[in-house]
N, CA and C atoms as an extended XYZ file, in Angstrom:
411
Properties=species:S:1:pos:R:3:atomname:S:1:resname:S:1:resid:I:1 pbc="F F F"
N        21.145       50.526      -29.182 N   GLN     1
C        21.044       49.233      -29.809 CA  GLN     1
C        20.540       49.444      -31.231 C   GLN     1
N        21.176       48.775      -32.122 N   LYS     2
C        20.810       48.908      -33.532 CA  LYS     2
C        20.048       47.664      -33.967 C   LYS     2
N        19.073       47.853      -34.810 N   SER     3
C        18.314       46.707      -35.295 CA  SER     3
C        18.953       46.163      -36.558 C   SER     3
N        18.769       44.878      -36.733 N   ASP     4
C        19.291       44.217      -37.922 CA  ASP     4
C        18.370       43.053      -38.231 C   ASP     4
N        18.369       42.576      -39.397 N   LYS     5
C        17.554       41.430      -39.765 CA  LYS     5
C        18.145       40.172      -39.144 C   LYS     5
N        17.227       39.293      -38.650 N   PHE     6
C        17.677       38.018      -38.080 CA  PHE     6
C        17.385       36.916      -39.077 C   PHE     6
N        18.404       36.247      -39.472 N   THR     7
C        18.241       35.082      -40.337 CA  THR     7
C        19.157       33.990      -39.823 C   THR     7
N        18.564       32.854      -39.396 N   PRO     8
C        19.420       31.774      -38.909 CA  PRO     8
C        20.275       31.234      -40.041 C   PRO     8
N        21.512       30.939      -39.696 N   ALA     9
C        22.452       30.474      -40.709 CA  ALA     9
C        22.125       29.059      -41.162 C   ALA     9
N        21.988       28.132      -40.208 N   ALA    10
C        21.701       26.744      -40.563 CA  ALA    10
C        21.015       26.077      -39.379 C   ALA    10
N        20.085       25.212      -39.645 N   ILE    11
C        19.396       24.478      -38.589 CA  ILE    11
C        19.638       22.996      -38.829 C   ILE    11
N        20.219       22.351      -37.825 N   ASP    12
C        20.485       20.916      -37.907 CA  ASP    12
C        19.788       20.209      -36.755 C   ASP    12
N        19.278       19.014      -37.007 N   LYS    13
C        18.713       18.185      -35.942 CA  LYS    13
C        19.863       17.449      -35.273 C   LYS    13
N        19.886       17.509      -33.948 N   ASP    14
C        20.926       16.769      -33.241 CA  ASP    14
C        20.364       16.025      -32.027 C   ASP    14
N        19.062       15.884      -31.935 N   GLY    15
C        18.465       15.228      -30.773 CA  GLY    15
C        17.516       14.130      -31.180 C   GLY    15
N        16.737       13.701      -30.205 N   SER    16
C        15.757       12.644      -30.441 CA  SER    16
C        14.530       13.218      -31.121 C   SER    16
N        13.811       12.392      -31.854 N   PRO    17
C        12.558       12.877      -32.433 CA  PRO    17
C        11.525       13.084      -31.328 C   PRO    17
N        10.529       13.870      -31.612 N   VAL    18
C         9.463       14.111      -30.649 CA  VAL    18
C         8.707       12.806      -30.436 C   VAL    18
N         8.461       12.480      -29.174 N   GLY    19
C         7.758       11.241      -28.872 CA  GLY    19
C         6.713       11.463      -27.802 C   GLY    19
N         5.717       10.615      -27.791 N   ASN    20
C         4.678       10.646      -26.769 CA  ASN    20
C         4.891        9.477      -25.825 C   ASN    20
N         4.647        9.748      -24.547 N   MET    21
C         4.818        8.697      -23.556 CA  MET    21
C         3.734        7.643      -23.741 C   MET    21
N         4.140        6.384      -23.766 N   THR    22
C         3.173        5.288      -23.844 CA  THR    22
C         2.680        4.998      -22.437 C   THR    22
N         1.788        4.069      -22.298 N   SER    23
C         1.267        3.739      -20.974 CA  SER    23
C         2.232        2.862      -20.188 C   SER    23
N         3.327        2.461      -20.793 N   LEU    24
C         4.277        1.578      -20.140 CA  LEU    24
C         5.237        2.377      -19.263 C   LEU    24
N         5.184        2.138      -17.968 N   VAL    25
C         6.105        2.735      -17.009 CA  VAL    25
C         6.734        1.583      -16.249 C   VAL    25
N         8.045        1.608      -16.085 N   GLN    26
C         8.735        0.528      -15.387 CA  GLN    26
C         9.429        1.078      -14.152 C   GLN    26
N         9.487        0.240      -13.116 N   ILE    27
C        10.148        0.603      -11.866 CA  ILE    27
C        11.185       -0.463      -11.583 C   ILE    27
N        12.402       -0.043      -11.250 N   ASP    28
C        13.445       -1.019      -10.931 CA  ASP    28
C        13.637       -1.108       -9.418 C   ASP    28
N        14.553       -1.967       -8.981 N   GLY    29
C        14.785       -2.212       -7.564 CA  GLY    29
C        15.309       -1.014       -6.799 C   GLY    29
N        15.891       -0.048       -7.487 N   ALA    30
C        16.389        1.166       -6.836 CA  ALA    30
C        15.302        2.228       -6.727 C   ALA    30
N        14.095        1.921       -7.192 N   GLY    31
C        13.001        2.881       -7.122 CA  GLY    31
C        12.972        3.855       -8.278 C   GLY    31
N        13.795        3.608       -9.289 N   ASN    32
C        13.800        4.480      -10.463 CA  ASN    32
C        12.586        4.181      -11.328 C   ASN    32
N        11.895        5.234      -11.741 N   VAL    33
C        10.717        5.102      -12.595 CA  VAL    33
C        11.117        5.533      -14.001 C   VAL    33
N        10.935        4.631      -14.943 N   TYR    34
C        11.293        4.895      -16.337 CA  TYR    34
C        10.029        4.980      -17.181 C   TYR    34
N         9.964        6.010      -18.015 N   ALA    35
C         8.856        6.163      -18.961 CA  ALA    35
C         9.336        5.714      -20.325 C   ALA    35
N         8.479        5.016      -21.035 N   THR    36
C         8.799        4.567      -22.385 CA  THR    36
C         7.994        5.405      -23.373 C   THR    36
N         8.666        5.838      -24.427 N   TYR    37
C         8.038        6.681      -25.440 CA  TYR    37
C         7.796        5.878      -26.711 C   TYR    37
N         6.894        6.374      -27.541 N   ASP    38
C         6.563        5.654      -28.772 CA  ASP    38
C         7.712        5.655      -29.779 C   ASP    38
N         8.773        6.382      -29.481 N   THR    39
C         9.964        6.351      -30.332 CA  THR    39
C        10.874        5.188      -29.957 C   THR    39
N        10.518        4.479      -28.865 N   GLY    40
C        11.330        3.367      -28.400 CA  GLY    40
C        12.310        3.774      -27.313 C   GLY    40
N        12.410        5.061      -27.048 N   GLU    41
C        13.342        5.547      -26.039 CA  GLU    41
C        12.723        5.410      -24.653 C   GLU    41
N        13.569        5.137      -23.669 N   SER    42
C        13.144        5.030      -22.282 CA  SER    42
C        13.953        6.026      -21.462 C   SER    42
N        13.274        6.786      -20.604 N   ARG    43
C        13.955        7.818      -19.815 CA  ARG    43
C        13.584        7.717      -18.351 C   ARG    43
N        14.553        8.028      -17.495 N   LEU    44
C        14.310        8.109      -16.059 CA  LEU    44
C        13.508        9.380      -15.794 C   LEU    44
N        12.335        9.229      -15.148 N   ILE    45
C        11.512       10.408      -14.881 CA  ILE    45
C        11.352       10.686      -13.391 C   ILE    45
N        11.666        9.703      -12.525 N   TYR    46
C        11.479        9.914      -11.090 CA  TYR    46
C        12.190        8.806      -10.332 C   TYR    46
N        12.514        9.083       -9.068 N   GLN    47
C        13.012        8.036       -8.180 CA  GLN    47
C        12.149        8.047       -6.932 C   GLN    47
N        11.557        6.907       -6.621 N   ILE    48
C        10.649        6.792       -5.481 CA  ILE    48
C        11.468        6.758       -4.196 C   ILE    48
N        11.245        7.701       -3.286 N   PRO    49
C        11.961        7.650       -2.012 CA  PRO    49
C        11.246        6.714       -1.037 C   PRO    49
N        11.997        6.125       -0.134 N   LEU    50
C        11.425        5.321        0.941 CA  LEU    50
C        11.552        6.121        2.228 C   LEU    50
N        10.557        6.016        3.093 N   VAL    51
C        10.488        6.840        4.299 CA  VAL    51
C        10.831        6.008        5.521 C   VAL    51
N        11.589        6.606        6.421 N   ASP    52
C        11.881        5.990        7.715 CA  ASP    52
C        11.464        6.971        8.801 C   ASP    52
N        10.854        6.444        9.846 N   LEU    53
C        10.408        7.268       10.967 CA  LEU    53
C        10.994        6.724       12.259 C   LEU    53
N        11.296        7.593       13.220 N   PRO    54
C        11.806        7.104       14.505 CA  PRO    54
C        10.805        6.205       15.232 C   PRO    54
N         9.503        6.534       15.151 N   ASN    55
C         8.482        5.757       15.846 CA  ASN    55
C         7.349        5.422       14.872 C   ASN    55
N         7.479        4.300       14.175 N   ARG    56
C         6.503        3.915       13.141 CA  ARG    56
C         5.140        3.550       13.710 C   ARG    56
N         5.094        3.183       14.993 N   ASN    57
C         3.832        2.744       15.591 CA  ASN    57
C         2.885        3.898       15.904 C   ASN    57
N         3.358        5.135       15.819 N   ASP    58
C         2.507        6.287       16.123 CA  ASP    58
C         2.086        7.059       14.879 C   ASP    58
N         2.003        6.382       13.740 N   LEU    59
C         1.497        7.027       12.530 CA  LEU    59
C        -0.002        7.264       12.674 C   LEU    59
N        -0.507        8.292       12.032 N   THR    60
C        -1.942        8.551       12.003 CA  THR    60
C        -2.549        7.681       10.904 C   THR    60
N        -3.561        6.892       11.269 N   SER    61
C        -4.184        5.966       10.325 CA  SER    61
C        -5.384        6.625        9.657 C   SER    61
N        -5.450        6.497        8.335 N   TYR    62
C        -6.590        6.971        7.557 CA  TYR    62
C        -7.234        5.772        6.876 C   TYR    62
N        -8.269        6.013        6.075 N   ASN    63
C        -8.947        4.898        5.406 CA  ASN    63
C        -8.093        4.338        4.275 C   ASN    63
N        -8.483        3.156        3.792 N   ASN    64
C        -7.800        2.457        2.696 CA  ASN    64
C        -6.334        2.164        2.996 C   ASN    64
N        -6.026        1.875        4.225 N   GLN    65
C        -4.673        1.519        4.657 CA  GLN    65
C        -3.649        2.584        4.297 C   GLN    65
N        -3.994        3.841        4.519 N   THR    66
C        -3.047        4.930        4.318 CA  THR    66
C        -2.690        5.520        5.667 C   THR    66
N        -1.466        5.976        5.775 N   TYR    67
C        -0.960        6.505        7.026 CA  TYR    67
C        -0.234        7.814        6.770 C   TYR    67
N        -0.143        8.634        7.814 N   ALA    68
C         0.583        9.901        7.719 CA  ALA    68
C         1.393       10.081        8.994 C   ALA    68
N         2.521       10.769        8.903 N   PRO    69
C         3.303       11.023       10.109 CA  PRO    69
C         2.507       11.885       11.089 C   PRO    69
N         2.741       11.667       12.356 N   SER    70
C         2.142       12.496       13.398 CA  SER    70
C         3.282       13.112       14.202 C   SER    70
N         2.940       13.995       15.132 N   LYS    71
C         4.018       14.584       15.933 CA  LYS    71
C         4.659       13.533       16.841 C   LYS    71
N         3.910       12.470       17.177 N   ASP    72
C         4.473       11.405       18.012 CA  ASP    72
C         5.364       10.446       17.227 C   ASP    72
N         5.160       10.359       15.915 N   SER    73
C         5.991        9.453       15.111 CA  SER    73
C         7.355       10.058       14.810 C   SER    73
N         7.490       11.363       14.961 N   GLY    74
C         8.776       12.026       14.719 CA  GLY    74
C         8.917       12.482       13.283 C   GLY    74
N        10.021       13.161       13.016 N   ARG    75
C        10.284       13.654       11.663 CA  ARG    75
C        10.714       12.499       10.775 C   ARG    75
N        10.253       12.529        9.546 N   PHE    76
C        10.580       11.435        8.628 CA  PHE    76
C        11.885       11.723        7.897 C   PHE    76
N        12.531       10.640        7.486 N   PHE    77
C        13.761       10.701        6.706 CA  PHE    77
C        13.516        9.985        5.387 C   PHE    77
N        13.978       10.572        4.300 N   LEU    78
C        13.831        9.962        2.978 CA  LEU    78
C        15.131        9.278        2.587 C   LEU    78
N        15.003        8.052        2.084 N   TRP    79
C        16.162        7.268        1.662 CA  TRP    79
C        15.932        6.760        0.248 C   TRP    79
N        17.011        6.531       -0.459 N   ASN    80
C        16.920        5.819       -1.732 CA  ASN    80
C        16.777        4.335       -1.428 C   ASN    80
N        16.068        3.621       -2.266 N   ALA    81
C        15.891        2.183       -2.059 CA  ALA    81
C        17.252        1.500       -2.035 C   ALA    81
N        17.451        0.638       -1.049 N   GLY    82
C        18.718       -0.069       -0.924 CA  GLY    82
C        19.718        0.645       -0.038 C   GLY    82
N        19.489        1.926        0.262 N   ASP    83
C        20.363        2.679        1.163 CA  ASP    83
C        19.681        2.810        2.514 C   ASP    83
N        20.458        2.837        3.560 N   GLY    84
C        19.890        3.075        4.879 CA  GLY    84
C        19.054        1.914        5.387 C   GLY    84
N        18.185        2.198        6.364 N   PRO    85
C        17.436        1.132        7.041 CA  PRO    85
C        16.108        0.763        6.391 C   PRO    85
N        15.798        1.307        5.225 N   THR    86
C        14.450        1.143        4.682 CA  THR    86
C        14.235       -0.082        3.809 C   THR    86
N        15.266       -0.709        3.319 N   GLY    87
C        15.075       -1.887        2.477 CA  GLY    87
C        15.084       -1.550        1.007 C   GLY    87
N        14.458       -2.423        0.222 N   GLN    88
C        14.484       -2.277       -1.227 CA  GLN    88
C        13.072       -2.334       -1.793 C   GLN    88
N        12.977       -2.006       -3.055 N   ILE    89
C        11.715       -2.131       -3.785 CA  ILE    89
C        11.802       -3.392       -4.634 C   ILE    89
N        10.760       -4.199       -4.593 N   LEU    90
C        10.707       -5.403       -5.418 CA  LEU    90
C         9.764       -5.142       -6.582 C   LEU    90
N        10.308       -4.792       -7.741 N   PRO    91
C         9.425       -4.506       -8.876 CA  PRO    91
C         8.740       -5.772       -9.381 C   PRO    91
N         7.540       -5.612       -9.888 N   ASN    92
C         6.743       -6.706      -10.455 CA  ASN    92
C         6.441       -7.808       -9.451 C   ASN    92
N         6.374       -7.460       -8.172 N   ALA    93
C         6.076       -8.448       -7.139 CA  ALA    93
C         4.703       -8.157       -6.547 C   ALA    93
N         3.982       -9.206       -6.199 N   LEU    94
C         2.702       -9.061       -5.530 CA  LEU    94
C         2.891       -9.360       -4.059 C   LEU    94
N         2.266       -8.563       -3.215 N   GLU    95
C         2.366       -8.804       -1.783 CA  GLU    95
C         1.463       -9.974       -1.419 C   GLU    95
N         2.010      -10.880       -0.641 N   GLU    96
C         1.211      -12.007       -0.191 CA  GLU    96
C         0.293      -11.554        0.930 C   GLU    96
N        -0.750      -12.310        1.139 N   SER    97
C        -1.676      -11.997        2.212 CA  SER    97
C        -0.975      -12.158        3.549 C   SER    97
N        -1.259      -11.251        4.459 N   THR    98
C        -0.672      -11.336        5.793 CA  THR    98
C        -1.615      -12.048        6.756 C   THR    98
N        -2.660      -12.648        6.225 N   THR    99
C        -3.621      -13.366        7.050 CA  THR    99
C        -3.290      -14.852        7.046 C   THR    99
N        -3.233      -15.433        8.247 N   ASP   100
C        -3.032      -16.872        8.376 CA  ASP   100
C        -4.410      -17.524        8.300 C   ASP   100
N        -4.731      -18.098        7.156 N   VAL   101
C        -6.071      -18.633        6.910 CA  VAL   101
C        -6.409      -19.743        7.899 C   VAL   101
N        -5.472      -20.634        8.180 N   ALA   102
C        -5.739      -21.747        9.101 CA  ALA   102
C        -6.072      -21.226       10.495 C   ALA   102
N        -5.316      -20.239       10.963 N   ALA   103
C        -5.570      -19.678       12.294 CA  ALA   103
C        -6.926      -18.976       12.339 C   ALA   103
N        -7.267      -18.251       11.278 N   GLU   104
C        -8.551      -17.547       11.242 CA  GLU   104
C        -9.721      -18.528       11.200 C   GLU   104
N        -9.585      -19.616       10.436 N   LEU   105
C       -10.650      -20.627       10.399 CA  LEU   105
C       -10.802      -21.307       11.755 C   LEU   105
N        -9.680      -21.568       12.426 N   THR   106
C        -9.730      -22.168       13.760 CA  THR   106
C       -10.464      -21.255       14.728 C   THR   106
N       -10.152      -19.962       14.686 N   LYS   107
C       -10.842      -18.999       15.561 CA  LYS   107
C       -12.330      -18.943       15.244 C   LYS   107
N       -12.666      -19.003       13.950 N   MET   108
C       -14.072      -18.950       13.551 CA  MET   108
C       -14.828      -20.178       14.065 C   MET   108
N       -14.215      -21.354       13.964 N   ILE   109
C       -14.856      -22.584       14.448 CA  ILE   109
C       -15.025      -22.527       15.963 C   ILE   109
N       -13.990      -22.025       16.667 N   GLN   110
C       -14.096      -21.901       18.123 CA  GLN   110
C       -15.218      -20.938       18.506 C   GLN   110
N       -15.321      -19.834       17.794 N   THR   111
C       -16.377      -18.857       18.073 CA  THR   111
C       -17.746      -19.455       17.788 C   THR   111
N       -17.862      -20.203       16.701 N   GLN   112
C       -19.137      -20.832       16.356 CA  GLN   112
C       -19.537      -21.848       17.426 C   GLN   112
N       -18.594      -22.630       17.905 N   ARG   113
C       -18.902      -23.626       18.947 CA  ARG   113
C       -19.264      -22.939       20.259 C   ARG   113
N       -18.589      -21.841       20.562 N   SER   114
C       -18.927      -21.068       21.763 CA  SER   114
C       -20.354      -20.554       21.666 C   SER   114
N       -20.698      -20.025       20.501 N   TYR   115
C       -22.042      -19.501       20.281 CA  TYR   115
C       -23.073      -20.622       20.431 C   TYR   115
N       -22.788      -21.781       19.842 N   SER   116
C       -23.711      -22.924       19.948 CA  SER   116
C       -23.863      -23.368       21.396 C   SER   116
N       -22.756      -23.414       22.130 N   SER   117
C       -22.809      -23.815       23.544 CA  SER   117
C       -23.630      -22.823       24.353 C   SER   117
N       -23.418      -21.540       24.114 N   ASN   118
C       -24.182      -20.529       24.845 CA  ASN   118
C       -25.664      -20.595       24.485 C   ASN   118
N       -25.970      -20.872       23.227 N   ALA   119
C       -27.370      -21.015       22.823 CA  ALA   119
C       -28.003      -22.204       23.536 C   ALA   119
N       -27.250      -23.292       23.689 N   LYS   120
C       -27.756      -24.481       24.389 CA  LYS   120
C       -27.993      -24.174       25.867 C   LYS   120
N       -27.096      -23.380       26.478 N   VAL   121
C       -27.265      -22.994       27.888 CA  VAL   121
C       -28.543      -22.178       28.045 C   VAL   121
N       -28.768      -21.235       27.128 N   ILE   122
C       -29.978      -20.410       27.203 CA  ILE   122
C       -31.222      -21.273       27.003 C   ILE   122
N       -31.164      -22.220       26.077 N   GLN   123
C       -32.301      -23.112       25.834 CA  GLN   123
C       -32.588      -23.953       27.079 C   GLN   123
N       -31.542      -24.480       27.716 N   THR   124
C       -31.716      -25.296       28.921 CA  THR   124
C       -32.286      -24.457       30.057 C   THR   124
N       -31.773      -23.231       30.227 N   ALA   125
C       -32.295      -22.351       31.280 CA  ALA   125
C       -33.759      -22.031       31.026 C   ALA   125
N       -34.137      -21.835       29.786 N   ASN   126
C       -35.528      -21.559       29.433 CA  ASN   126
C       -36.408      -22.760       29.759 C   ASN   126
N       -35.930      -23.975       29.463 N   GLU   127
C       -36.697      -25.185       29.769 CA  GLU   127
C       -36.868      -25.351       31.274 C   GLU   127
N       -35.822      -25.048       32.046 N   ILE   128
C       -35.907      -25.155       33.511 CA  ILE   128
C       -36.940      -24.166       34.040 C   ILE   128
N       -36.931      -22.945       33.513 N   LEU   129
C       -37.916      -21.952       33.952 CA  LEU   129
C       -39.333      -22.386       33.595 C   LEU   129
N       -39.513      -22.988       32.426 N   GLN   130
C       -40.844      -23.471       32.040 CA  GLN   130
C       -41.303      -24.597       32.967 C   GLN   130
N       -40.398      -25.518       33.299 N   GLU   131
C       -40.751      -26.617       34.211 CA  GLU   131
C       -41.093      -26.082       35.593 C   GLU   131
N       -40.310      -25.082       36.042 N   THR   132
C       -40.578      -24.482       37.357 CA  THR   132
C       -41.943      -23.808       37.353 C   THR   132
N       -42.255      -23.124       36.286 N   THR   133
C       -43.557      -22.463       36.171 CA  THR   133
C       -44.678      -23.499       36.156 C   THR   133
N       -44.480      -24.617       35.468 N   ASN   134
C       -45.495      -25.675       35.409 CA  ASN   134
C       -45.690      -26.337       36.768 C   ASN   134
N       -44.621      -26.475       37.555 N   ILE   135
C       -44.729      -27.101       38.881 CA  ILE   135
C       -45.538      -26.202       39.814 C   ILE   135
N       -45.306      -24.887       39.730 N   ILE   136
C       -45.997      -23.942       40.603 CA  ILE   136
C       -47.492      -23.935       40.296 C   ILE   136
N       -47.903      -24.112       39.092 N   ARG   137
C       -49.327      -24.080       38.727 CA  ARG   137
C       -49.977      -25.275       39.287 C   ARG   137
């Protein structure tokens, strides 16, 4: 191999300028994650997969409402949003509460009344015992 001087003939710019990712990240209904750069350009950086399991009821539960597959839940399958049995991603949507407030308040009132009734039964039984003790004396 022979050595020779290296001198580039010509350098031309043919791409985008260097940019830094801003804090703005967008997700669309297909699960595509787009990063926005300070140059104004937006690029696809990831696609969120959705998971399907043969037996969803046997997931291992961890804290903060996180779950992991277990050997009883079966092997997981990854799907793109909108394909297969997993459904879609709703970007910019807030999940509604899954608690029925009226039903929970009704249960709370029933429990409170039960507690009050039981307290009254204990109070009455205590009064009967006191009267019985007073009669014996």
